[in-house]
PDB file of C-alpha atoms in Angstrom:
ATOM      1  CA  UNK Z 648     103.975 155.472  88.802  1.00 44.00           C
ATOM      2  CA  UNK Z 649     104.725 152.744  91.302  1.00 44.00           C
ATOM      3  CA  UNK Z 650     101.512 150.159  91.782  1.00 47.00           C
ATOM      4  CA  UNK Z 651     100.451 149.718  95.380  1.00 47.00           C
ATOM      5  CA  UNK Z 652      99.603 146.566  96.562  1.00 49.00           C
ATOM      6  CA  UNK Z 653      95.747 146.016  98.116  1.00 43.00           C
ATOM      7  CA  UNK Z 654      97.260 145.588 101.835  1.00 45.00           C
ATOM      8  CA  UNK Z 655      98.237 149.615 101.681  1.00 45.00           C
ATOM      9  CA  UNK Z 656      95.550 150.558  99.738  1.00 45.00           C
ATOM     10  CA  UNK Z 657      92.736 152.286 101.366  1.00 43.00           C
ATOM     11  CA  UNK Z 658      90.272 151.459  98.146  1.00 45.00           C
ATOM     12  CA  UNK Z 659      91.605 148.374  98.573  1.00 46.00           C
ATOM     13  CA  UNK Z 660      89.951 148.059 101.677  1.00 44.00           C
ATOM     14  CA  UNK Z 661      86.900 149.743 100.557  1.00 45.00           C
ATOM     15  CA  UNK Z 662      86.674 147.086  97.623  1.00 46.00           C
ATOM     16  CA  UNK Z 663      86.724 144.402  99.393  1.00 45.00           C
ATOM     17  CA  UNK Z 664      84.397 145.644 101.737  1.00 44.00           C
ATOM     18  CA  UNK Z 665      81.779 146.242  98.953  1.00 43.00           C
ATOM     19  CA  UNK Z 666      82.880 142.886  97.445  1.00 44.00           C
ATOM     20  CA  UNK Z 667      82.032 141.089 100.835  1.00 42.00           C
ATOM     21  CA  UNK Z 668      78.486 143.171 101.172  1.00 42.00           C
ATOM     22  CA  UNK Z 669      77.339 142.761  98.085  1.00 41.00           C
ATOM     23  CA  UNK Z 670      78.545 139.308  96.657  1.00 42.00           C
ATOM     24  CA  UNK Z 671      82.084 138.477  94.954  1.00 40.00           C
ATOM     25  CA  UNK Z 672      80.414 139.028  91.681  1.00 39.00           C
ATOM     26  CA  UNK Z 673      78.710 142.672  92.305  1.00 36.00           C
ATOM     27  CA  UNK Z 674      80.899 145.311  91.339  1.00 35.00           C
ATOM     28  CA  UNK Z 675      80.796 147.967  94.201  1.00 36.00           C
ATOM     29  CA  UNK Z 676      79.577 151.697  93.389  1.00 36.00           C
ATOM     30  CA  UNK Z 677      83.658 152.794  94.379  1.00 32.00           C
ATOM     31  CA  UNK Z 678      86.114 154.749  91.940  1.00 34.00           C
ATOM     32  CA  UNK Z 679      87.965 152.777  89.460  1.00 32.00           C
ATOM     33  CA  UNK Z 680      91.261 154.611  89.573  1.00 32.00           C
ATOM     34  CA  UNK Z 681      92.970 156.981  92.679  1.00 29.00           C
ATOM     35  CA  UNK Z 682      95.707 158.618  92.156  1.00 32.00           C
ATOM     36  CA  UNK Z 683      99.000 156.064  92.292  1.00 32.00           C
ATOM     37  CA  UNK Z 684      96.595 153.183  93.713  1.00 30.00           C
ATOM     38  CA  UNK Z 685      95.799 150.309  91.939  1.00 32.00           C
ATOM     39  CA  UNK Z 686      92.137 149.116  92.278  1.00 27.00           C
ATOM     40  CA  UNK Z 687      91.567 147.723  88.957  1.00 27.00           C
ATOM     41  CA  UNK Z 688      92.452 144.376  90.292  1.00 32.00           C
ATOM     42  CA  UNK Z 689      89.273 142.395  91.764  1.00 30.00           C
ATOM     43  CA  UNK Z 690      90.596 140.920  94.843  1.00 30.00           C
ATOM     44  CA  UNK Z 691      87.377 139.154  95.988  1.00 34.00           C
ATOM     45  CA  UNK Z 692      87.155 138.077  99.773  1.00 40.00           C
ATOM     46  CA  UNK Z 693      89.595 137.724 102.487  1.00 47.00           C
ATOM     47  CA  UNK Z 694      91.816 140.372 102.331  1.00 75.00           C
ATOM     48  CA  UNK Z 695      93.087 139.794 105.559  1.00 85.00           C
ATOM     49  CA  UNK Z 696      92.891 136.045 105.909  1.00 87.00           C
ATOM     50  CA  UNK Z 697      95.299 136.592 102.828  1.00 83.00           C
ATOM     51  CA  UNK Z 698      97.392 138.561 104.544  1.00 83.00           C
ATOM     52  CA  UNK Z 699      98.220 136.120 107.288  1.00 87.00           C
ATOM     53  CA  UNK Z 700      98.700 133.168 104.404  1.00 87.00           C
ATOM     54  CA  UNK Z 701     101.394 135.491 103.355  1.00 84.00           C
ATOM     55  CA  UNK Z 702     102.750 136.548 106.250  1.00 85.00           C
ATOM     56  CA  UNK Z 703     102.929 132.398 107.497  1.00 87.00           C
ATOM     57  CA  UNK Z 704     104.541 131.058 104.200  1.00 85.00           C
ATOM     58  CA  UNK Z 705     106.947 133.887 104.459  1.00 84.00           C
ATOM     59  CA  UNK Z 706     108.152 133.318 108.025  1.00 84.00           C
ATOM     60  CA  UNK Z 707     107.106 129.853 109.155  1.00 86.00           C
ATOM     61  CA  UNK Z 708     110.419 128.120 109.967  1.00 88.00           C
ATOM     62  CA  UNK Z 709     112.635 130.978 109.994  1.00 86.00           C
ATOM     63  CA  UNK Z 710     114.853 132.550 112.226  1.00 87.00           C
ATOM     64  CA  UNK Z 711     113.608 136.697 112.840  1.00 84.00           C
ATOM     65  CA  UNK Z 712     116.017 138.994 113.741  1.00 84.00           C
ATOM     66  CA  UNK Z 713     114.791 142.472 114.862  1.00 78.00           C
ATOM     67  CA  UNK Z 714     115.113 145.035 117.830  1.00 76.00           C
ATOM     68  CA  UNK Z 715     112.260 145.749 120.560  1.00 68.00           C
ATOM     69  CA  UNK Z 716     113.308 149.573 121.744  1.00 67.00           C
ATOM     70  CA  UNK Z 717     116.751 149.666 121.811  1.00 77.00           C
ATOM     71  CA  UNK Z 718     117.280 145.902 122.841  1.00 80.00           C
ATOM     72  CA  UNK Z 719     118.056 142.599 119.912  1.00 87.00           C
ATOM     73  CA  UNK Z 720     115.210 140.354 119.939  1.00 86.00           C
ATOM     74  CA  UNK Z 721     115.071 136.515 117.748  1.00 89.00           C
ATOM     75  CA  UNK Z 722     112.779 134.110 117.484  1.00 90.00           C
ATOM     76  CA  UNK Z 723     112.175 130.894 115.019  1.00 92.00           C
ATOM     77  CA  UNK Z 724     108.457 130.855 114.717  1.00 90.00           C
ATOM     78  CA  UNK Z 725     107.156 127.590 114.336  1.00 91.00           C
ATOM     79  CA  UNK Z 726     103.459 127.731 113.476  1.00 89.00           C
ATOM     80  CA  UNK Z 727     100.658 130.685 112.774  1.00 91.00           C
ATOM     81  CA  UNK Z 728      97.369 129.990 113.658  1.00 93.00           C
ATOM     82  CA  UNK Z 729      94.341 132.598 112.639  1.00 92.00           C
ATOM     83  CA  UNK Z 730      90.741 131.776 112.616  1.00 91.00           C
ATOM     84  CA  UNK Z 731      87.824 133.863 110.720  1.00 90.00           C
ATOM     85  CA  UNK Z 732      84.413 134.157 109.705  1.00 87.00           C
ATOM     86  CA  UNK Z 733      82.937 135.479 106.461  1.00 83.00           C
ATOM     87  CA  UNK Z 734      82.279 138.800 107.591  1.00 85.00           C
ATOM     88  CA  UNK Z 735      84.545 139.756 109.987  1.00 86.00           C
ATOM     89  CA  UNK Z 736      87.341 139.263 107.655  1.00 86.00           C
ATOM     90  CA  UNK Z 737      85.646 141.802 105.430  1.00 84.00           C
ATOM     91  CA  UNK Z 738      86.019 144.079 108.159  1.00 85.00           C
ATOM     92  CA  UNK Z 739      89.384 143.116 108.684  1.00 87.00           C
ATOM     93  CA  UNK Z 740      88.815 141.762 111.716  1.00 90.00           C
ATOM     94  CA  UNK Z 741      90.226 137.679 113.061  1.00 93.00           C
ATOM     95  CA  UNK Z 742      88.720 135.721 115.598  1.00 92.00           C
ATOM     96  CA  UNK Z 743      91.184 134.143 117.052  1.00 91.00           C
ATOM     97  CA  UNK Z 744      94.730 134.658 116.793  1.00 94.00           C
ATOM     98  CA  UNK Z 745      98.139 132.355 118.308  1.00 95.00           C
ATOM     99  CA  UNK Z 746     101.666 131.726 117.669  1.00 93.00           C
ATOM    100  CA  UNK Z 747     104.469 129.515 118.468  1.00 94.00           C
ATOM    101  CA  UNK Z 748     108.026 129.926 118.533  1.00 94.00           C
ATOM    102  CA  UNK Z 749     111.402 128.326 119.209  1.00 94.00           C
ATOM    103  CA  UNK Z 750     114.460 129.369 121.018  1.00 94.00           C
ATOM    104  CA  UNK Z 751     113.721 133.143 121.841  1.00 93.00           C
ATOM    105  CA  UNK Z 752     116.362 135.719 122.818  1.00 93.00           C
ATOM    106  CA  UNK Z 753     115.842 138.862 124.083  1.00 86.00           C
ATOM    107  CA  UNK Z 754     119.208 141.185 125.193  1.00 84.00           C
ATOM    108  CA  UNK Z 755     121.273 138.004 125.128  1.00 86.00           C
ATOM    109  CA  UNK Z 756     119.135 136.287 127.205  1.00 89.00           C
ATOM    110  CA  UNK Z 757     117.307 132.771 126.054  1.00 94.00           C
ATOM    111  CA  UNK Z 758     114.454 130.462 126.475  1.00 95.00           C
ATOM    112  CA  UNK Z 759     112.668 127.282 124.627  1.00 95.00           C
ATOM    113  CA  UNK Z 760     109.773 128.798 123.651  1.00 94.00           C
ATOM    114  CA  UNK Z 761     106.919 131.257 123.801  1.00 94.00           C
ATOM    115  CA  UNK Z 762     103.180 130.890 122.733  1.00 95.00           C
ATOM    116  CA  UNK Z 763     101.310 134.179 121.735  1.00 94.00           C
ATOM    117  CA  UNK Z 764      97.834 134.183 122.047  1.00 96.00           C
ATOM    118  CA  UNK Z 765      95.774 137.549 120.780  1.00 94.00           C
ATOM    119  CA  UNK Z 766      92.101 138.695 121.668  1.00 93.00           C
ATOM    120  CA  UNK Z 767      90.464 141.197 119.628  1.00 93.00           C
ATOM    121  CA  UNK Z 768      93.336 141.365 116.348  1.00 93.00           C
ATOM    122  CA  UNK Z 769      91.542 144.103 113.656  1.00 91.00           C
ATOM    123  CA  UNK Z 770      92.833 146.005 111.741  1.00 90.00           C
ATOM    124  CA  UNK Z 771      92.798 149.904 111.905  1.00 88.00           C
ATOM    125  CA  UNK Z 772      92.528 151.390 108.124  1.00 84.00           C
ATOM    126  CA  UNK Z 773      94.443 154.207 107.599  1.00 80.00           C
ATOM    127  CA  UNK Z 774      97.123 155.035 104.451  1.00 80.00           C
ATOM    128  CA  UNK Z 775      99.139 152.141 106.196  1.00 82.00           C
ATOM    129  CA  UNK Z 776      96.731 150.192 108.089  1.00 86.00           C
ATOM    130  CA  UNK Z 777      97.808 148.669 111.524  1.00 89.00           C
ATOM    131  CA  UNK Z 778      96.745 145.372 112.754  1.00 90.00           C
ATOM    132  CA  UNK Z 779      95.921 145.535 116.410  1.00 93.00           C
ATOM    133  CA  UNK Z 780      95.366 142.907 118.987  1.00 93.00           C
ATOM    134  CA  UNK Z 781      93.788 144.168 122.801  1.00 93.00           C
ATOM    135  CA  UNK Z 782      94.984 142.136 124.494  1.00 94.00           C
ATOM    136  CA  UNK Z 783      97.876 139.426 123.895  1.00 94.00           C
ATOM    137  CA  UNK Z 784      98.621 136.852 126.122  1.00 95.00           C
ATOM    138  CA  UNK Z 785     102.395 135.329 125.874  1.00 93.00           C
ATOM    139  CA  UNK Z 786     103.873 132.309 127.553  1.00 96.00           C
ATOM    140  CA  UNK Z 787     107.685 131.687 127.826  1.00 95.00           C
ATOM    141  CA  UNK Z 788     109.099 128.557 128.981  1.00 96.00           C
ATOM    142  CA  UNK Z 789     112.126 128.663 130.253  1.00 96.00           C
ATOM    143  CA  UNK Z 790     114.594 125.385 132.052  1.00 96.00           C
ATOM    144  CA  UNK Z 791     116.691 126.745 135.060  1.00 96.00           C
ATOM    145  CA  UNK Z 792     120.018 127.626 134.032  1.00 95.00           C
ATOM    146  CA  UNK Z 793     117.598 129.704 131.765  1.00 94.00           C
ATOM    147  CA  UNK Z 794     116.122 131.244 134.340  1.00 93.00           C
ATOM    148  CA  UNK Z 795     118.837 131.275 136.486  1.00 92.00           C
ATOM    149  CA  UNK Z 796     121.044 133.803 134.000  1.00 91.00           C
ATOM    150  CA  UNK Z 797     117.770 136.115 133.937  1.00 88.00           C
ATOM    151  CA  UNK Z 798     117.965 136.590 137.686  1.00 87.00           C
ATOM    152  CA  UNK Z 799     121.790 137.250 137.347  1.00 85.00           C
ATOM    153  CA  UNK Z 800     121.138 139.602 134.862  1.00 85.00           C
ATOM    154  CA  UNK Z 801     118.490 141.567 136.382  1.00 81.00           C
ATOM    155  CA  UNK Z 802     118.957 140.696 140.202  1.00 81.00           C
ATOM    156  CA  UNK Z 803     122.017 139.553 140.994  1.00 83.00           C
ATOM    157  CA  UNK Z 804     121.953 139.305 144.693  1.00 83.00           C
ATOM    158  CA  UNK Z 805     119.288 136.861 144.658  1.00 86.00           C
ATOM    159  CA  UNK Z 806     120.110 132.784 143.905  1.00 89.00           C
ATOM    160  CA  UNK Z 807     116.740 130.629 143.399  1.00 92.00           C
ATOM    161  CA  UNK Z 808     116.708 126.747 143.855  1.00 93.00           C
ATOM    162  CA  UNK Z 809     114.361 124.494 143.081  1.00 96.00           C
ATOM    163  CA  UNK Z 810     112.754 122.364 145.222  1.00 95.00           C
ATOM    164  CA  UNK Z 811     110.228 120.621 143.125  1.00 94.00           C
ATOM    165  CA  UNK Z 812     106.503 121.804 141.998  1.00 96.00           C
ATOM    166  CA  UNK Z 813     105.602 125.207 142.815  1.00 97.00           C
ATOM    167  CA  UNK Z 814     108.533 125.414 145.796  1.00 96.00           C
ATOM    168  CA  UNK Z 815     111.437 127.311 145.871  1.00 95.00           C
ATOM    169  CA  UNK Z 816     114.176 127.778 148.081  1.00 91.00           C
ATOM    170  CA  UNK Z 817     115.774 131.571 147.931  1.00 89.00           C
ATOM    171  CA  UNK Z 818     119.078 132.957 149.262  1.00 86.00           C
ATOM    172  CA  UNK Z 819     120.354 137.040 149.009  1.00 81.00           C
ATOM    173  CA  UNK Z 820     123.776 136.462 148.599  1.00 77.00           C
ATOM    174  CA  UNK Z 821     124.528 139.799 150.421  1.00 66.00           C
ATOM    175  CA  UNK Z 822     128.053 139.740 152.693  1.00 59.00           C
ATOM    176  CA  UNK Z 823     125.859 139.466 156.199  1.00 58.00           C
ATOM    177  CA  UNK Z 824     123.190 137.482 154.560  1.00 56.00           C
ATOM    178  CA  UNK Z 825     124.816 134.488 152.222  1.00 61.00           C
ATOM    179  CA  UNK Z 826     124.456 131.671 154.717  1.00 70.00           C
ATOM    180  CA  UNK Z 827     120.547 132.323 155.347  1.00 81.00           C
ATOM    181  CA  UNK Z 828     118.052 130.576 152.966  1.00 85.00           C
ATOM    182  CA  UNK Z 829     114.368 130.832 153.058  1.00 87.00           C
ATOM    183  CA  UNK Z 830     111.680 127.727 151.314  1.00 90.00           C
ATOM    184  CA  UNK Z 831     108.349 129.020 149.810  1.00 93.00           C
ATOM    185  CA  UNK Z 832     106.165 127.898 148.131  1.00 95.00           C
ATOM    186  CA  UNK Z 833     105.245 129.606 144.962  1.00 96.00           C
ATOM    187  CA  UNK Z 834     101.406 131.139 144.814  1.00 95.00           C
ATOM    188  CA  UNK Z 835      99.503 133.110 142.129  1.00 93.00           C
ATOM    189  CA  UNK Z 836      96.035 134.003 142.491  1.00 89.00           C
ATOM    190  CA  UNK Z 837      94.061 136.934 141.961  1.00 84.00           C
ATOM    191  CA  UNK Z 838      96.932 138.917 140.206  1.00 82.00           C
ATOM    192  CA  UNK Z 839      98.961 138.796 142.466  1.00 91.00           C
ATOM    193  CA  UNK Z 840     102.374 136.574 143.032  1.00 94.00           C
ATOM    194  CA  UNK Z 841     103.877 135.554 146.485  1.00 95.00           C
ATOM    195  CA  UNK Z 842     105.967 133.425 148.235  1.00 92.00           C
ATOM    196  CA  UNK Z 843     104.562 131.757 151.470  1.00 91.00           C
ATOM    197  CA  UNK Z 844     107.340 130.801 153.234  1.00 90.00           C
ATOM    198  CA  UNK Z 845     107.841 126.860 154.359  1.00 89.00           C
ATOM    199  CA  UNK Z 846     110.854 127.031 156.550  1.00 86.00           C
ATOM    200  CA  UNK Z 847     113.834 129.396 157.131  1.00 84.00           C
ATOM    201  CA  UNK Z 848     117.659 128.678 157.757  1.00 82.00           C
ATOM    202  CA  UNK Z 849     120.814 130.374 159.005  1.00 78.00           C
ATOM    203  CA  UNK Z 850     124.144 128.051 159.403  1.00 65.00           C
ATOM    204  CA  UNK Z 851     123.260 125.203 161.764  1.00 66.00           C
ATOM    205  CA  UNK Z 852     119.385 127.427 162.803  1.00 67.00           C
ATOM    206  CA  UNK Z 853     116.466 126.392 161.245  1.00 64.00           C
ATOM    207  CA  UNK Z 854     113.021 127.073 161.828  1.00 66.00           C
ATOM    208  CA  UNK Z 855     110.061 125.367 160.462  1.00 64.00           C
ATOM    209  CA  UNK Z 856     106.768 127.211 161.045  1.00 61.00           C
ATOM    210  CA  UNK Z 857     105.539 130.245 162.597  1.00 61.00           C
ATOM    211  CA  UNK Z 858     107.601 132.295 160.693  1.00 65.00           C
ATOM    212  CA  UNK Z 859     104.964 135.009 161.161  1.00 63.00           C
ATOM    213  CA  UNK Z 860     107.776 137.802 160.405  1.00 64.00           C
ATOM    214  CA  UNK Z 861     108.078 136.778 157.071  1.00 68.00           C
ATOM    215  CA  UNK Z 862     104.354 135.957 156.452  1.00 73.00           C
ATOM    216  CA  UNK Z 863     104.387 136.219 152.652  1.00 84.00           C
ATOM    217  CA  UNK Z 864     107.163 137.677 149.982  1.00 84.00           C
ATOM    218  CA  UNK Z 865     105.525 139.503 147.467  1.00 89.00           C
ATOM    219  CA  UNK Z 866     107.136 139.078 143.806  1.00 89.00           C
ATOM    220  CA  UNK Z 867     106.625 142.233 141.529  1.00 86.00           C
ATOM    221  CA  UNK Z 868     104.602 141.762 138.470  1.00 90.00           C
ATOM    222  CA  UNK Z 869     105.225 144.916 136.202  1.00 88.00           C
ATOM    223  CA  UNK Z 870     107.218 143.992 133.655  1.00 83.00           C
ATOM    224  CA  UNK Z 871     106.628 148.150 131.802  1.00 82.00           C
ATOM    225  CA  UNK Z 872     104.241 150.335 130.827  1.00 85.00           C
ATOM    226  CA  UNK Z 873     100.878 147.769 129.703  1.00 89.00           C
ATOM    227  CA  UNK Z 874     102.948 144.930 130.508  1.00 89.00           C
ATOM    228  CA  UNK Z 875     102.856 142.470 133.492  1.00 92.00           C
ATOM    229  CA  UNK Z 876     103.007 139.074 134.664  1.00 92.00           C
ATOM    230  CA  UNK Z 877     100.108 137.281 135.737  1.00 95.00           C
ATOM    231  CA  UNK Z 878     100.903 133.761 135.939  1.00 96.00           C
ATOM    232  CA  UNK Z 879     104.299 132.341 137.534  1.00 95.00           C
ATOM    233  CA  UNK Z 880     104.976 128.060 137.946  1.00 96.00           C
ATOM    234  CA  UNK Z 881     108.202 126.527 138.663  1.00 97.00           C
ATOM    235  CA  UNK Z 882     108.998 122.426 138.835  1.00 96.00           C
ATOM    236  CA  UNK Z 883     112.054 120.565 139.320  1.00 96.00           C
ATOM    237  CA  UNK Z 884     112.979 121.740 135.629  1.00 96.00           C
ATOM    238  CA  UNK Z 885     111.289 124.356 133.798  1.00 97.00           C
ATOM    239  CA  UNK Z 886     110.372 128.081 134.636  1.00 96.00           C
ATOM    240  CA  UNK Z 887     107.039 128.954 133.061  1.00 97.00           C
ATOM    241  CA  UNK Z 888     105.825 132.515 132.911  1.00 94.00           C
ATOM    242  CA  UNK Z 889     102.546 134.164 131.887  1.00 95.00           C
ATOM    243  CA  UNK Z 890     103.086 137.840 130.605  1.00 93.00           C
ATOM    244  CA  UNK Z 891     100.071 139.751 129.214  1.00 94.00           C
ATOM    245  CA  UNK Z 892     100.640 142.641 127.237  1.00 91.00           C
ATOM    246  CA  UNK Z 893      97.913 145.497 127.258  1.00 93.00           C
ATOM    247  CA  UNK Z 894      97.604 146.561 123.734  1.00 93.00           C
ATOM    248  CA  UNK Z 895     100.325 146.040 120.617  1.00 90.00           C
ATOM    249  CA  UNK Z 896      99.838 147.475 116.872  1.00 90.00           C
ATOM    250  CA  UNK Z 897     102.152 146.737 113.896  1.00 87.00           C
ATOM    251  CA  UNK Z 898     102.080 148.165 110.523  1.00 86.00           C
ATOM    252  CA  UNK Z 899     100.812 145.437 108.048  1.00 82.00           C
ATOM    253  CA  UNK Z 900     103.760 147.146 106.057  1.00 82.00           C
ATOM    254  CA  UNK Z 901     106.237 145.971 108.797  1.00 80.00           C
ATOM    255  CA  UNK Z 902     104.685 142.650 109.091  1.00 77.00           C
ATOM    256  CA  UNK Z 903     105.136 141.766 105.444  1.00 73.00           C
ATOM    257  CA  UNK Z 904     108.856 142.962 105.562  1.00 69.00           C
ATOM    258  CA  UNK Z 905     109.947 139.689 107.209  1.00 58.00           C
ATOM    259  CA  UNK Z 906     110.414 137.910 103.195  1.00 51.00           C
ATOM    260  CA  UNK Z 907     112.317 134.966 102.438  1.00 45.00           C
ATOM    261  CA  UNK Z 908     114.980 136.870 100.703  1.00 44.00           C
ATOM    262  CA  UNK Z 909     115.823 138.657 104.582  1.00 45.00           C
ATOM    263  CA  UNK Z 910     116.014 135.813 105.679  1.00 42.00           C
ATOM    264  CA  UNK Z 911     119.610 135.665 108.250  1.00 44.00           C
ATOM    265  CA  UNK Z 912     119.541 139.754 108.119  1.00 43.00           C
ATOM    266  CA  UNK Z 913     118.718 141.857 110.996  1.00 42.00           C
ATOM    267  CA  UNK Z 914     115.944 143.937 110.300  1.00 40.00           C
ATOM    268  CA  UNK Z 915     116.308 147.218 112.917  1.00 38.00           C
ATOM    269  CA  UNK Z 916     112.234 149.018 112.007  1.00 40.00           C
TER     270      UNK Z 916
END
């Protein structure tokens, strides 16, 4: 019968709970056997803690190929960062959670980087037990041309310039619109993401001021279901976006699929 390891192992969980509770060296009042579960094996403290040395010296530096719904999604993650105390780790819990990769792509579309950071990561026991995090917070940074493709992509009858920090200058390259232009400047507060409009242009006309008809432009923030953008800054060069994502679970399973030896294969789970 085929040995599973501690991270799908319910007893596993229970063992090192006991182990945690009642000192590494205190054997805890648990069966020694279940049926096709092996919990012979003292496994001490820090299951989970464990579990993320794994999961960093199996994907640190490599390039991750997978899907998110239906879509190709890659990433080169650069570093993993978990934090934990004695006793929350017992519980399967980690205080403090971030990661860092290198030239995303999502649906053929690219940036430099992203930066996850996770609030509340446990883990929820089950057969397979799921690692949650409620909520995450992710940063993509993104230059221009970058940027500019996304908007083609997903709106392309709008053309964005930069004008320097936080201002933009916007066109709708509709057939009765393409000569008129409009510079904002870019402002997030509160949740919500507008542009104030500076001055507007058509041909030869332009107007600076009192441009009370166009007061404020606001910029939808729902990205889908539990996800949404909450922070938006633009310079001269980059494009720097703050998404936070409600709620995201992943089988520990799943998250220890990502070996060395997949390494340049898609995985599609």
């Amino acid at each position: 019968m085929v040995e599973q390891p501690w991270y799908l192992s319910p007893a596993g969980w229970l063992l090192e709970l006991g182990s945690a509770m009642h000192g590494a060296d205190a054997a805890p009042h648990l069966p020694l056997a279940l049926p096709g579960i092996d919990t012979t094996a003292r496994l001490g403290t820090g299951s989970i803690e464990r579990l993320f040395d794994t999961l960093k010296a199996q994907v640190a530096g490599k390039r991750i190929e997978t899907t998110l719904g239906d879509k190709p999604v890659a990433f080169t993650i650069d570093d993993i960062d978990a934090r934990f105390d004695r006793f929350g780790a017992a519980m399967g819990q980690v205080n403090g959670l971030s990661l860092t990769a290198v030239e995303p792509m999502f649906d053929g579309l690219h940036a430099q980087r992203l930066t996850v950071s996770a609030r509340n990561v446990h883990t929820r026991p089950s057969v397979h037990p799921i690692l949650v995090a409620a909520p995450l917070e992710v940063v993509v940074v993104a230059d221009w041309p970058q940027a500019t493709a996304l908007l083609k992509h997903y709106a392309d009858k709008v053309e964005i310039e930069p004008l320097g920090e936080q201002r933009l200058r916007v066109r709708y390259n509709g057939t009765r619109t393409r000569n008129g232009w409009v510079d904002a400047r870019l402002v997030s507060e509160g949740g919500r993401i507008e542009l104030r409009p500076l001055a507007a242009g058509w041909g030869r006309w332009l107007r600076r001021g009192g441009l009370t008809a166009i007061s404020s432009i606001p910029i939808a923030t729902a990205v889908t279901d539990g996800v949404r953008v909450v922070d938006l800054t633009v310079d001269s060069e980059t494009v720097t976006v703050v998404l936070r994502i409600d709620e995201m679970s992943i089988p520990y399973r799943k998250l220890l699929a990502y070996t060395p030896e997949q390494h340049g294969r898609r995985s599609t789970e």
